[in-house]
Amino acid sequence: MEPIVRLVGITKRFPGVLANDGIDLEITPGTIHALLGENGAGKTTLMNILYGLYQPDSGEVFIRGQKVRVTDPNVAIRRGIGMVHQHFMLIPPFTVAENIVLGSEPRRGVSLDLKRAVAAVEELSARYGLKVDPLARVESISVGMQQRVEILKALYRGAEVLILDEPTAVLTPQEVRELKVILDSLAAQGKAIIFITHKLKEIMAMAQVVTVIRRGRVVKTLPTSETTPAELASLMVGREVILEVEKGPSRPGEEVLRLENVTANNNRRLPALRGVDLTVRRGEILGIAGVDGNGQSELVEVLTGLRPATGGRVFLKGKEVTRTRTRQRIRAGLGHIPEDRHKRGLILDFSVAENLILATYDRRPFASGINLNQGEVRKHAERLVREFDVRTPSTETAARSLSGGNQQKVIVAREIDRDPDVLIAAQPTRGLDVGAIEFVHERLVAERDRGKAVLLVSFELDEILSLSDRIAVMYEGRVVAVLPAGEASEDILGLLMSGAARSADEARAAVEGGNRVG
Amino acid sequence: MLAERERAFRPFRLEGLERLWIAFAAVMLALFLGAGFILWAGKSPLVGYQALWQGSFGSLQNFAELTVSMTPLVFTGLSIAVAYRAGLFNIGAEGQFIVGQIAGAWAGAASVFTGWPMWAHLPVTLLAGFLAGGLWAAVPGLLKAYRGVHEVINTIMMNWIALYFTHWLVMGPLRADPIVPRTKDILPSAMLWRFLLPSRANLGIVVALLVALAVWYLMWKTTVGYGIRAVGYNPSAAEYAGIPVARHLLLAMIISGGLAGLGGAVWVSGVQLKFLDIFTFTGYGFDGIAVALLGNNHPLGVVGGAFLFGIFARGAQLMQSVADIPKEIISVVTAVVIILVAADQIIRGLGRRRSSRRAKEVAAHV
C-alpha cells in the first residue's frame, strides 16, 4: 500500500546534540507503527518535526506523496496529522465535548452550540468504539478516559495519521488493554498510527511494524512478527541487555517496618486505606501489587509522614512513628523514592548538587551553623554523580535539564546514599528507558543484599514479579493477600488485583480450576 | 520560565549578562518611546533627557541626592525579592515601611535612650524598624503558612491598617507639634552620618548596600536561604524532604517585612529625622515591586533596579522644573520599562526572531 507519510533524510541539530541524523521513515495506512528508542534517542524530536513543532535542518516530509513544508501544527492538522502528547493538553474544568471541539467549535451565533458538539462527539465515539461521556468534566474522569478524549480530539479534526507519544506511560494494565482495542479498531478503519514507546512488551503486543532509533539514526525497521523483545532491546541500547533481574535468594532478617490496621483518607477525604497490616524485614524486597488508585499512593504517604493516618499504628525499627513528622522519620532511617519525581522528588530549578542534599542540607557536613559548606556540597555531588553514573554536564546544571533517567538517578543516589534502613520505592522506573530501568533494579537488589528493607510499589506486574521476594496485593484500600514471590504468577495476582479473588488460596484455586477446564 | 530566571541570576554567569542586556535594552527602548511622547507634547527630548541626566549626574550634589532617593527602594525591593523567592507576593512592603518608620522615629527619640552612645542607640533604632516591619508581615505570614489565606489580600489590608495606625499615633500619643502632625526629632545618637552637605546623602546607602550583600549571602550561602528557595520553587518536594514548609513561609515573610521596616527606619534616621504624617502612602513599597521585577528578584539586580528608579524619580522633578516637560512622561517611561522586562520575550524577539524560536526549541528539547 502507498505510504501516507514519508520522511526522507530528516536531520535536526540542537547545540551539542544531533537529535535526528538522516532519518527515513514510511508510515502505511492501517498499520500500527512503533517508534522504539531510549530517552533522548530522537523519537519525539522526529514526531515534533512531522507535527510542525520543529523545523528540520534538512530532509523532506511527504504526505500522500506530496512534499509538504510543515511550518506549524495547523499545517499538520490540515493535512490529517494528529498528535496525542504524553502530557495531555486538556482543560480540566471543561466537559469532554467542550475539550474535543475546542478550537473548531460548532457555533450558534457567537455562542457554542453544545448540542451539536455533543452530537458530533457521540457520533465519533460510536464510529470508532471510543466510549466517553461527552458531558463529564475532564477533571473528574480517569487518566485512561482523558487519553481517549485526546484521541477523539485528533479524530474530530480529521486525523488520518495519529501520533501517540508514550501513550501507555500513564495507564494501568487494564487501560493499556483497552487502548490496544481502540488502536486496533482505528487501524482496521484505515488510520495510520505512530506509537512512541520504550516498552518492549507493548510493542510486541500492539504494533505490526517497529522502527528502532538510536542516537538519532534509524537502526532498523522490521515487522514485530519477526523479532523478539531481546533483539529489540539490544538494537535499542546497542549492546546485550539483561531483561531478567539477576538476584540470589533473599535472607530476611529482623522486622523493621510494621503497619497495624492503618487507615487513611485520600485527597477527597474519602477512605483510601481501610485497615492495612503489613511487615517488611531486613534483606527482603516486599512488592506491592495493585491497580492504580487502590490506596498505594496513600500508603506510601502515610509511611513517609506526608499524609496523616486516621487510625492504626506505624512502627519503624520497633518504635512507633505514627504521629511523627517526615523529617523525624527520615532521620530514623527511612528513604523514599517518590512516584512523581517532578512533583516530589526534585526541585527542578535547583542544581544537581543542591538536589542531592535535599533532605540533609541542614546537617553536617553540609551545614555548619546556618552556613552551607559549598565545598562539601560539591564534593558530595561529584562523588554521587560518579558512583551512580548520572549523565550531566556538571553538578551545577539545573535538574530540569537532565533526562528523565538521569533525574531518577539523582533521586536514587540521594536516597540510597543516606543509607536508610527502609527504602520505599514508589514506581521507581516509571517512564525510564531500558538502560535506566536495569540500573534502578540492580540498585534496589543491592540494597536488599546489604540488609536493607525495600518496599516496592509498582503498577508493572513484571517489575513486581521479577524483583520482589514477597508480594502484597492491594485492593480497595486493603492488603488482600501476601504471598511469596515463588508462589505468585501474573494470573493469580491479576485475580487478586481486580477483586475477583479475595485471598491467595481463592486465587490459586481459581487459576488451577481454570487450567483444568482449559 | 522561572527556571530561566533562576539560572540567569546566579551571579557571574553568562545568562546574567543576558538579563542585563534585556534590562538595558528595555530602558533604551522606553526612553526612545518617551522621546516620542515629549515631541508630541511639543518639547525637545534632548533638553528633557539632558535634565534627566543632570538630575543625577550633573553634579556631585545631584549624585549625592540620587543615593538618597534610591536607598528606600533598595530595601523595599529586597523585601519583595525575598518573599518572591519563597513563592510569596508581598504587596505589604508599603505598610511595613511605614511601621518601620514610626518604630524608628519612636526608638530614635524615646527618652529611655537619652544618653546612650551612638554605637548602641543607632542599631537599636534600626532594629526597631526591622522588628516592626517583621511583626507587621508576620500577621499575613502566619495566616498564609498555617491557614492558607492568600497573602496578597492580607498584605494589602495591612497597608491600610499601617497607614491609619501611624496616623492615630502621630495625632495622639506621639504627637510633638500642635500644628504639624509629626513626632519628636530623633536624638543625634540615632542619626545616620551625613556627608556631602548640603545634600541629604547619608550612611543609609551604605547600610542598604551591606544589607543587599547580606540578603544575597543569606539566600544563596546558608541553609535558611536554601530552605526558603526550596519551599518557593516546589513546596511538595520540600515537604517530601522533611523541610518544614509553613515555618519557612513565615520566616520568609518576617524577613521580607523586616527588610521593608528597616528601610523605613533608615529613612527616618538618615533623611526625615522624625515621622512626618503625609496622610498617604510613600509609594516606596509599591515601587519596590517594580524594582524587584526589574532586578529579577536577585539582590544585585535589586540594587541596579533601585539605581534606575532613583534616576527616574529625580529626573522627573528636574524635567518638570527645568525643561517644562510634564513629569508624567517619566511615569510612562517607567511603565514601559516594567512591561518590557516583565514580557522579556518582546525584547528577545527583537531582531532575533529566528534565534529565539530556535532557543525555544532547544529549551523544549532539553
mmCIF file of N, CA, C and O in Angstrom, chain A residues 473-501:
data_model
loop_
_atom_site.group_PDB
_atom_site.id
_atom_site.type_symbol
_atom_site.label_atom_id
_atom_site.label_comp_id
_atom_site.label_asym_id
_atom_site.label_seq_id
_atom_site.Cartn_x
_atom_site.Cartn_y
_atom_site.Cartn_z
ATOM 1 N N VAL A 473 -0.769 -7.776 47.739
ATOM 2 C CA VAL A 473 -1.680 -7.233 46.740
ATOM 3 C C VAL A 473 -2.664 -6.305 47.429
ATOM 4 O O VAL A 473 -3.278 -6.669 48.433
ATOM 5 N N MET A 474 -2.786 -5.104 46.897
ATOM 6 C CA MET A 474 -3.753 -4.157 47.467
ATOM 7 C C MET A 474 -4.971 -4.061 46.581
ATOM 8 O O MET A 474 -4.878 -3.994 45.352
ATOM 9 N N TYR A 475 -6.125 -4.079 47.250
ATOM 10 C CA TYR A 475 -7.370 -3.897 46.524
ATOM 11 C C TYR A 475 -8.309 -3.094 47.413
ATOM 12 O O TYR A 475 -8.533 -3.452 48.573
ATOM 13 N N GLU A 476 -8.805 -2.003 46.895
ATOM 14 C CA GLU A 476 -9.720 -1.131 47.621
ATOM 15 C C GLU A 476 -9.266 -0.805 49.036
ATOM 16 O O GLU A 476 -10.025 -0.918 49.997
ATOM 17 N N GLY A 477 -7.995 -0.408 49.146
ATOM 18 C CA GLY A 477 -7.510 0.082 50.427
ATOM 19 C C GLY A 477 -7.143 -0.985 51.440
ATOM 20 O O GLY A 477 -6.912 -0.672 52.605
ATOM 21 N N ARG A 478 -7.130 -2.232 51.007
ATOM 22 C CA ARG A 478 -6.718 -3.298 51.933
ATOM 23 C C ARG A 478 -5.656 -4.152 51.270
ATOM 24 O O ARG A 478 -5.585 -4.258 50.049
ATOM 25 N N VAL A 479 -4.836 -4.793 52.120
ATOM 26 C CA VAL A 479 -3.923 -5.809 51.607
ATOM 27 C C VAL A 479 -4.712 -7.106 51.607
ATOM 28 O O VAL A 479 -5.044 -7.638 52.669
ATOM 29 N N VAL A 480 -5.079 -7.590 50.413
ATOM 30 C CA VAL A 480 -5.943 -8.764 50.363
ATOM 31 C C VAL A 480 -5.154 -10.063 50.445
ATOM 32 O O VAL A 480 -5.708 -11.097 50.792
ATOM 33 N N ALA A 481 -3.870 -10.006 50.113
ATOM 34 C CA ALA A 481 -3.068 -11.226 50.196
ATOM 35 C C ALA A 481 -1.596 -10.860 50.240
ATOM 36 O O ALA A 481 -1.184 -9.861 49.651
ATOM 37 N N VAL A 482 -0.826 -11.656 50.958
ATOM 38 C CA VAL A 482 0.632 -11.553 50.922
ATOM 39 C C VAL A 482 1.141 -12.938 50.580
ATOM 40 O O VAL A 482 0.786 -13.908 51.244
ATOM 41 N N LEU A 483 1.927 -13.051 49.518
ATOM 42 C CA LEU A 483 2.405 -14.390 49.164
ATOM 43 C C LEU A 483 3.861 -14.336 48.719
ATOM 44 O O LEU A 483 4.326 -13.307 48.220
ATOM 45 N N PRO A 484 4.582 -15.431 48.924
ATOM 46 C CA PRO A 484 5.976 -15.489 48.475
ATOM 47 C C PRO A 484 6.018 -15.369 46.959
ATOM 48 O O PRO A 484 5.125 -15.895 46.278
ATOM 49 N N ALA A 485 7.038 -14.689 46.450
ATOM 50 C CA ALA A 485 7.104 -14.444 45.010
ATOM 51 C C ALA A 485 7.075 -15.751 44.230
ATOM 52 O O ALA A 485 6.498 -15.813 43.149
ATOM 53 N N GLY A 486 7.659 -16.805 44.799
ATOM 54 C CA GLY A 486 7.704 -18.091 44.109
ATOM 55 C C GLY A 486 6.322 -18.669 43.844
ATOM 56 O O GLY A 486 6.133 -19.437 42.901
ATOM 57 N N GLU A 487 5.370 -18.299 44.679
ATOM 58 C CA GLU A 487 4.021 -18.854 44.519
ATOM 59 C C GLU A 487 3.114 -17.947 43.707
ATOM 60 O O GLU A 487 1.943 -18.268 43.490
ATOM 61 N N ALA A 488 3.642 -16.795 43.300
ATOM 62 C CA ALA A 488 2.792 -15.837 42.584
ATOM 63 C C ALA A 488 2.963 -15.995 41.084
ATOM 64 O O ALA A 488 4.011 -16.416 40.604
ATOM 65 N N SER A 489 1.915 -15.684 40.372
ATOM 66 C CA SER A 489 2.002 -15.623 38.916
ATOM 67 C C SER A 489 1.142 -14.454 38.466
ATOM 68 O O SER A 489 0.360 -13.914 39.248
ATOM 69 N N GLU A 490 1.296 -14.095 37.204
ATOM 70 C CA GLU A 490 0.531 -12.968 36.684
ATOM 71 C C GLU A 490 -0.972 -13.216 36.842
ATOM 72 O O GLU A 490 -1.730 -12.319 37.189
ATOM 73 N N ASP A 491 -1.388 -14.471 36.611
ATOM 74 C CA ASP A 491 -2.815 -14.806 36.700
ATOM 75 C C ASP A 491 -3.323 -14.655 38.124
ATOM 76 O O ASP A 491 -4.377 -14.074 38.365
ATOM 77 N N ILE A 492 -2.582 -15.214 39.063
ATOM 78 C CA ILE A 492 -3.013 -15.150 40.463
ATOM 79 C C ILE A 492 -3.094 -13.691 40.911
ATOM 80 O O ILE A 492 -4.086 -13.253 41.497
ATOM 81 N N LEU A 493 -2.040 -12.930 40.614
ATOM 82 C CA LEU A 493 -2.040 -11.527 41.028
ATOM 83 C C LEU A 493 -3.167 -10.764 40.338
ATOM 84 O O LEU A 493 -3.841 -9.937 40.952
ATOM 85 N N GLY A 494 -3.399 -11.078 39.084
ATOM 86 C CA GLY A 494 -4.456 -10.393 38.338
ATOM 87 C C GLY A 494 -5.814 -10.574 38.988
ATOM 88 O O GLY A 494 -6.587 -9.628 39.124
ATOM 89 N N LEU A 495 -6.093 -11.798 39.417
ATOM 90 C CA LEU A 495 -7.379 -12.066 40.075
ATOM 91 C C LEU A 495 -7.492 -11.302 41.386
ATOM 92 O O LEU A 495 -8.551 -10.774 41.723
ATOM 93 N N LEU A 496 -6.392 -11.262 42.124
ATOM 94 C CA LEU A 496 -6.417 -10.553 43.408
ATOM 95 C C LEU A 496 -6.521 -9.039 43.199
ATOM 96 O O LEU A 496 -7.238 -8.350 43.918
ATOM 97 N N MET A 497 -5.805 -8.544 42.194
ATOM 98 C CA MET A 497 -5.794 -7.099 41.946
ATOM 99 C C MET A 497 -7.152 -6.593 41.496
ATOM 100 O O MET A 497 -7.525 -5.454 41.763
ATOM 101 N N SER A 498 -7.870 -7.436 40.788
ATOM 102 C CA SER A 498 -9.163 -6.984 40.266
ATOM 103 C C SER A 498 -10.291 -7.251 41.249
ATOM 104 O O SER A 498 -11.438 -6.909 40.982
ATOM 105 N N GLY A 499 -9.978 -7.870 42.373
ATOM 106 C CA GLY A 499 -11.013 -8.129 43.362
ATOM 107 C C GLY A 499 -11.803 -9.395 43.079
ATOM 108 O O GLY A 499 -12.729 -9.735 43.814
ATOM 109 N N ALA A 500 -11.435 -10.112 41.997
ATOM 110 C CA ALA A 500 -12.163 -11.331 41.652
ATOM 111 C C ALA A 500 -11.899 -12.421 42.676
ATOM 112 O O ALA A 500 -12.744 -13.282 42.935
ATOM 113 N N ALA A 501 -10.703 -12.409 43.265
ATOM 114 C CA ALA A 501 -10.398 -13.363 44.335
ATOM 115 C C ALA A 501 -10.110 -12.584 45.603
ATOM 116 O O ALA A 501 -9.511 -11.518 45.556
#
